[in-house]
Each structure stands twice: as C-alpha cells, then as structure tokens.
PDB file of C-alpha atoms in Angstrom:
ATOM      1  CA  UNK J   1       0.000   0.000   0.000  1.00 96.00           C
ATOM      2  CA  UNK J   2       2.745   2.445   0.959  1.00 94.00           C
ATOM      3  CA  UNK J   3       4.401   1.827  -2.412  1.00 97.00           C
ATOM      4  CA  UNK J   4       1.179   2.944  -4.116  1.00 97.00           C
ATOM      5  CA  UNK J   5      -0.097  -0.489  -5.153  1.00 98.00           C
ATOM      6  CA  UNK J   6      -3.590  -0.392  -3.682  1.00 98.00           C
ATOM      7  CA  UNK J   7      -4.827  -3.423  -5.628  1.00 98.00           C
ATOM      8  CA  UNK J   8      -1.792  -5.441  -4.584  1.00 98.00           C
ATOM      9  CA  UNK J   9      -2.244  -4.425  -0.956  1.00 98.00           C
ATOM     10  CA  UNK J  10      -5.916  -5.424  -0.946  1.00 98.00           C
ATOM     11  CA  UNK J  11      -5.047  -8.709  -2.636  1.00 98.00           C
ATOM     12  CA  UNK J  12      -2.328  -9.482  -0.073  1.00 98.00           C
ATOM     13  CA  UNK J  13      -4.616  -8.608   2.838  1.00 97.00           C
ATOM     14  CA  UNK J  14      -7.525 -10.708   1.560  1.00 97.00           C
ATOM     15  CA  UNK J  15      -5.237 -13.668   0.879  1.00 97.00           C
ATOM     16  CA  UNK J  16      -3.959 -13.416   4.457  1.00 96.00           C
ATOM     17  CA  UNK J  17      -7.362 -13.238   6.167  1.00 96.00           C
ATOM     18  CA  UNK J  18      -9.647 -15.175   3.803  1.00 96.00           C
ATOM     19  CA  UNK J  19      -7.261 -17.370   1.819  1.00 96.00           C
ATOM     20  CA  UNK J  20      -5.687 -17.674  -1.595  1.00 96.00           C
ATOM     21  CA  UNK J  21      -9.007 -18.403  -3.330  1.00 93.00           C
ATOM     22  CA  UNK J  22     -10.827 -15.409  -1.825  1.00 96.00           C
ATOM     23  CA  UNK J  23     -11.332 -13.670  -5.172  1.00 95.00           C
ATOM     24  CA  UNK J  24     -13.729 -16.225  -6.685  1.00 93.00           C
ATOM     25  CA  UNK J  25     -15.911 -16.128  -3.569  1.00 93.00           C
ATOM     26  CA  UNK J  26     -15.785 -12.344  -3.375  1.00 94.00           C
ATOM     27  CA  UNK J  27     -16.659 -11.903  -7.052  1.00 93.00           C
ATOM     28  CA  UNK J  28     -19.611 -14.275  -6.696  1.00 93.00           C
ATOM     29  CA  UNK J  29     -20.986 -12.904  -3.434  1.00 93.00           C
ATOM     30  CA  UNK J  30     -20.196  -9.196  -3.861  1.00 94.00           C
ATOM     31  CA  UNK J  31     -19.984  -8.250  -7.536  1.00 95.00           C
ATOM     32  CA  UNK J  32     -17.556  -5.354  -7.824  1.00 96.00           C
ATOM     33  CA  UNK J  33     -16.390  -5.955  -4.256  1.00 96.00           C
ATOM     34  CA  UNK J  34     -12.705  -6.100  -5.108  1.00 97.00           C
ATOM     35  CA  UNK J  35     -12.840  -2.853  -7.058  1.00 97.00           C
ATOM     36  CA  UNK J  36     -14.721  -1.196  -4.192  1.00 97.00           C
ATOM     37  CA  UNK J  37     -12.123  -2.444  -1.706  1.00 97.00           C
ATOM     38  CA  UNK J  38      -9.361  -0.963  -3.872  1.00 98.00           C
ATOM     39  CA  UNK J  39     -11.286   2.338  -4.066  1.00 98.00           C
ATOM     40  CA  UNK J  40     -11.585   2.295  -0.252  1.00 98.00           C
ATOM     41  CA  UNK J  41      -7.963   1.262   0.356  1.00 98.00           C
ATOM     42  CA  UNK J  42      -6.909   4.683   1.653  1.00 98.00           C
ATOM     43  CA  UNK J  43      -9.572   4.588   4.352  1.00 98.00           C
ATOM     44  CA  UNK J  44      -8.814   0.986   5.262  1.00 97.00           C
ATOM     45  CA  UNK J  45      -5.015   1.137   5.386  1.00 97.00           C
ATOM     46  CA  UNK J  46      -4.581   4.729   6.584  1.00 97.00           C
ATOM     47  CA  UNK J  47      -7.464   4.992   9.058  1.00 97.00           C
ATOM     48  CA  UNK J  48      -9.194   1.767  10.047  1.00 97.00           C
ATOM     49  CA  UNK J  49      -6.241  -0.599  10.349  1.00 95.00           C
ATOM     50  CA  UNK J  50      -4.099   1.818  12.417  1.00 96.00           C
ATOM     51  CA  UNK J  51      -7.081   2.544  14.684  1.00 96.00           C
ATOM     52  CA  UNK J  52      -7.632  -1.172  15.210  1.00 94.00           C
ATOM     53  CA  UNK J  53      -4.005  -1.536  16.237  1.00 93.00           C
ATOM     54  CA  UNK J  54      -4.440   1.160  18.882  1.00 96.00           C
ATOM     55  CA  UNK J  55      -7.690  -0.213  20.293  1.00 94.00           C
ATOM     56  CA  UNK J  56      -7.512  -1.923  23.657  1.00 95.00           C
ATOM     57  CA  UNK J  57     -10.157  -4.319  24.948  1.00 94.00           C
ATOM     58  CA  UNK J  58      -9.482  -5.824  28.356  1.00 96.00           C
ATOM     59  CA  UNK J  59     -11.077  -8.510  30.443  1.00 97.00           C
ATOM     60  CA  UNK J  60     -12.363  -5.722  32.666  1.00 97.00           C
ATOM     61  CA  UNK J  61     -14.064  -4.137  29.638  1.00 97.00           C
ATOM     62  CA  UNK J  62     -15.619  -7.507  28.835  1.00 97.00           C
ATOM     63  CA  UNK J  63     -17.107  -7.773  32.324  1.00 96.00           C
ATOM     64  CA  UNK J  64     -19.296  -4.776  31.511  1.00 97.00           C
ATOM     65  CA  UNK J  65     -20.994  -6.583  28.637  1.00 97.00           C
ATOM     66  CA  UNK J  66     -24.116  -8.383  29.778  1.00 95.00           C
ATOM     67  CA  UNK J  67     -25.939  -8.692  26.460  1.00 95.00           C
ATOM     68  CA  UNK J  68     -26.094 -11.991  24.594  1.00 97.00           C
ATOM     69  CA  UNK J  69     -23.090 -12.500  22.320  1.00 97.00           C
ATOM     70  CA  UNK J  70     -22.665 -14.702  19.282  1.00 98.00           C
ATOM     71  CA  UNK J  71     -19.020 -15.626  18.692  1.00 98.00           C
ATOM     72  CA  UNK J  72     -18.424 -16.961  15.186  1.00 98.00           C
ATOM     73  CA  UNK J  73     -15.283 -18.643  13.909  1.00 98.00           C
ATOM     74  CA  UNK J  74     -14.484 -20.094  10.523  1.00 98.00           C
ATOM     75  CA  UNK J  75     -13.417 -23.717  11.001  1.00 98.00           C
ATOM     76  CA  UNK J  76     -10.474 -23.193   8.648  1.00 98.00           C
ATOM     77  CA  UNK J  77      -9.380 -19.832  10.072  1.00 97.00           C
ATOM     78  CA  UNK J  78      -6.425 -21.151  12.035  1.00 96.00           C
ATOM     79  CA  UNK J  79      -4.887 -22.439   8.798  1.00 96.00           C
ATOM     80  CA  UNK J  80      -4.290 -18.777   7.930  1.00 96.00           C
ATOM     81  CA  UNK J  81      -3.546 -17.366  11.372  1.00 96.00           C
ATOM     82  CA  UNK J  82      -3.800 -19.004  14.807  1.00 96.00           C
ATOM     83  CA  UNK J  83      -4.927 -15.668  16.262  1.00 96.00           C
ATOM     84  CA  UNK J  84      -8.425 -16.132  14.853  1.00 97.00           C
ATOM     85  CA  UNK J  85      -8.958 -19.226  16.996  1.00 97.00           C
ATOM     86  CA  UNK J  86      -7.217 -17.645  19.976  1.00 97.00           C
ATOM     87  CA  UNK J  87      -9.490 -14.594  19.716  1.00 97.00           C
ATOM     88  CA  UNK J  88     -12.585 -16.775  19.494  1.00 98.00           C
ATOM     89  CA  UNK J  89     -11.525 -18.734  22.572  1.00 98.00           C
ATOM     90  CA  UNK J  90     -10.760 -15.531  24.463  1.00 97.00           C
ATOM     91  CA  UNK J  91     -14.211 -14.123  23.665  1.00 97.00           C
ATOM     92  CA  UNK J  92     -15.777 -17.346  24.938  1.00 97.00           C
ATOM     93  CA  UNK J  93     -13.674 -17.124  28.106  1.00 97.00           C
ATOM     94  CA  UNK J  94     -14.166 -13.417  28.833  1.00 98.00           C
ATOM     95  CA  UNK J  95     -17.856 -13.390  27.916  1.00 98.00           C
ATOM     96  CA  UNK J  96     -19.383 -16.459  29.567  1.00 96.00           C
ATOM     97  CA  UNK J  97     -22.752 -15.675  27.973  1.00 97.00           C
ATOM     98  CA  UNK J  98     -21.209 -15.933  24.503  1.00 98.00           C
ATOM     99  CA  UNK J  99     -22.634 -18.653  22.321  1.00 98.00           C
ATOM    100  CA  UNK J 100     -20.077 -20.169  19.986  1.00 98.00           C
ATOM    101  CA  UNK J 101     -20.574 -21.168  16.378  1.00 98.00           C
ATOM    102  CA  UNK J 102     -17.913 -22.643  14.115  1.00 98.00           C
ATOM    103  CA  UNK J 103     -18.714 -22.402  10.402  1.00 98.00           C
ATOM    104  CA  UNK J 104     -17.428 -25.313   8.359  1.00 98.00           C
ATOM    105  CA  UNK J 105     -15.674 -24.536   5.111  1.00 96.00           C
ATOM    106  CA  UNK J 106     -14.913 -20.960   6.126  1.00 97.00           C
ATOM    107  CA  UNK J 107     -11.992 -18.835   7.198  1.00 97.00           C
ATOM    108  CA  UNK J 108     -12.412 -15.170   8.136  1.00 96.00           C
ATOM    109  CA  UNK J 109     -14.693 -14.790   5.103  1.00 95.00           C
ATOM    110  CA  UNK J 110     -17.430 -16.367   7.237  1.00 96.00           C
ATOM    111  CA  UNK J 111     -20.729 -15.280   5.668  1.00 95.00           C
ATOM    112  CA  UNK J 112     -19.270 -15.173   2.148  1.00 95.00           C
ATOM    113  CA  UNK J 113     -17.827 -18.658   2.366  1.00 96.00           C
ATOM    114  CA  UNK J 114     -20.710 -20.322   4.187  1.00 97.00           C
ATOM    115  CA  UNK J 115     -23.740 -18.039   3.886  1.00 97.00           C
ATOM    116  CA  UNK J 116     -26.299 -20.746   4.654  1.00 97.00           C
ATOM    117  CA  UNK J 117     -24.838 -21.787   8.004  1.00 98.00           C
ATOM    118  CA  UNK J 118     -24.032 -18.176   8.930  1.00 98.00           C
ATOM    119  CA  UNK J 119     -27.639 -17.142   8.281  1.00 98.00           C
ATOM    120  CA  UNK J 120     -28.977 -20.171  10.154  1.00 98.00           C
ATOM    121  CA  UNK J 121     -26.782 -19.377  13.172  1.00 98.00           C
ATOM    122  CA  UNK J 122     -27.815 -15.717  13.169  1.00 98.00           C
ATOM    123  CA  UNK J 123     -31.521 -16.515  12.817  1.00 98.00           C
ATOM    124  CA  UNK J 124     -31.369 -19.022  15.677  1.00 98.00           C
ATOM    125  CA  UNK J 125     -29.432 -16.575  17.873  1.00 98.00           C
ATOM    126  CA  UNK J 126     -31.917 -13.755  17.251  1.00 97.00           C
ATOM    127  CA  UNK J 127     -34.845 -16.123  17.874  1.00 97.00           C
ATOM    128  CA  UNK J 128     -33.333 -17.045  21.259  1.00 97.00           C
ATOM    129  CA  UNK J 129     -32.622 -13.403  22.096  1.00 97.00           C
ATOM    130  CA  UNK J 130     -35.402 -11.217  20.660  1.00 94.00           C
ATOM    131  CA  UNK J 131     -34.951  -7.486  21.068  1.00 88.00           C
ATOM    132  CA  UNK J 132     -37.770  -5.309  22.345  1.00 80.00           C
ATOM    133  CA  UNK J 133     -38.763  -2.673  19.818  1.00 77.00           C
TER     134      UNK J 133
END
C-alpha cells in the first residue's frame, strides 16, 4: 500500500485473512467488491487498520458486557492465522454468555464462504434473544 499499489495491498490482505481463493468467492458474493475495496484502500489502510491496532479491549471491559453474544469462527481460520482461533476462545472465556458457532468450510470470510450456516446461526441466535422494539 505504501508503495502505491492499492490493488496489490488489498489482494495481499484478503489472501492473508480469507485465503488464496478469496477472489472467486468475493466476485460471486459481492460483484464489484474487489474494485470497491481498492477504491476504499486509503480509508482501510490509513485509518481503520491503524485505529484497530491502537484499540484496547481488556477482560475488565468484557465484564461490563451483559448482552447476549454470538461468537463466530471459521473452522479453517487457524490455517491462515492461529490468532483467529485464539481470539474466538478468548471471547468465549471473557464473555461467559457468549454462544459459539464454528462455520465449516470458512476462514475469516465467514458469511461469504458459508452463507447458509451463517444465516442459520444468526436466525437461531436472534430467535433465542429477541430485542424489544
């Protein structure tokens, strides 16, 4: 990104978090998604990613969350980075009310890679925890 190759930076990032075959899934699920990501690269790499790196979330912060939580992990996520699984396990530990779901055939592309099971998990979670309107 810093060398000016926005498309290359997006490609490298998506390969790292979703996997080497991310593009076929992205093109199918979000037509024009890659081009939009390249157009938004300045915001992502210059604003969002640095802000994420500065964000702190502690176990004490977690204690203040009492709402139901759905923790979702792609079953194949750890093949790309063990931190995905570690983060999922930490959420389950710090938020005892968290309900865990592991989506088969998915990495961090979750709902793009396994939309049926992601939708089923969300619908079941919301049915168990309806929100007052």
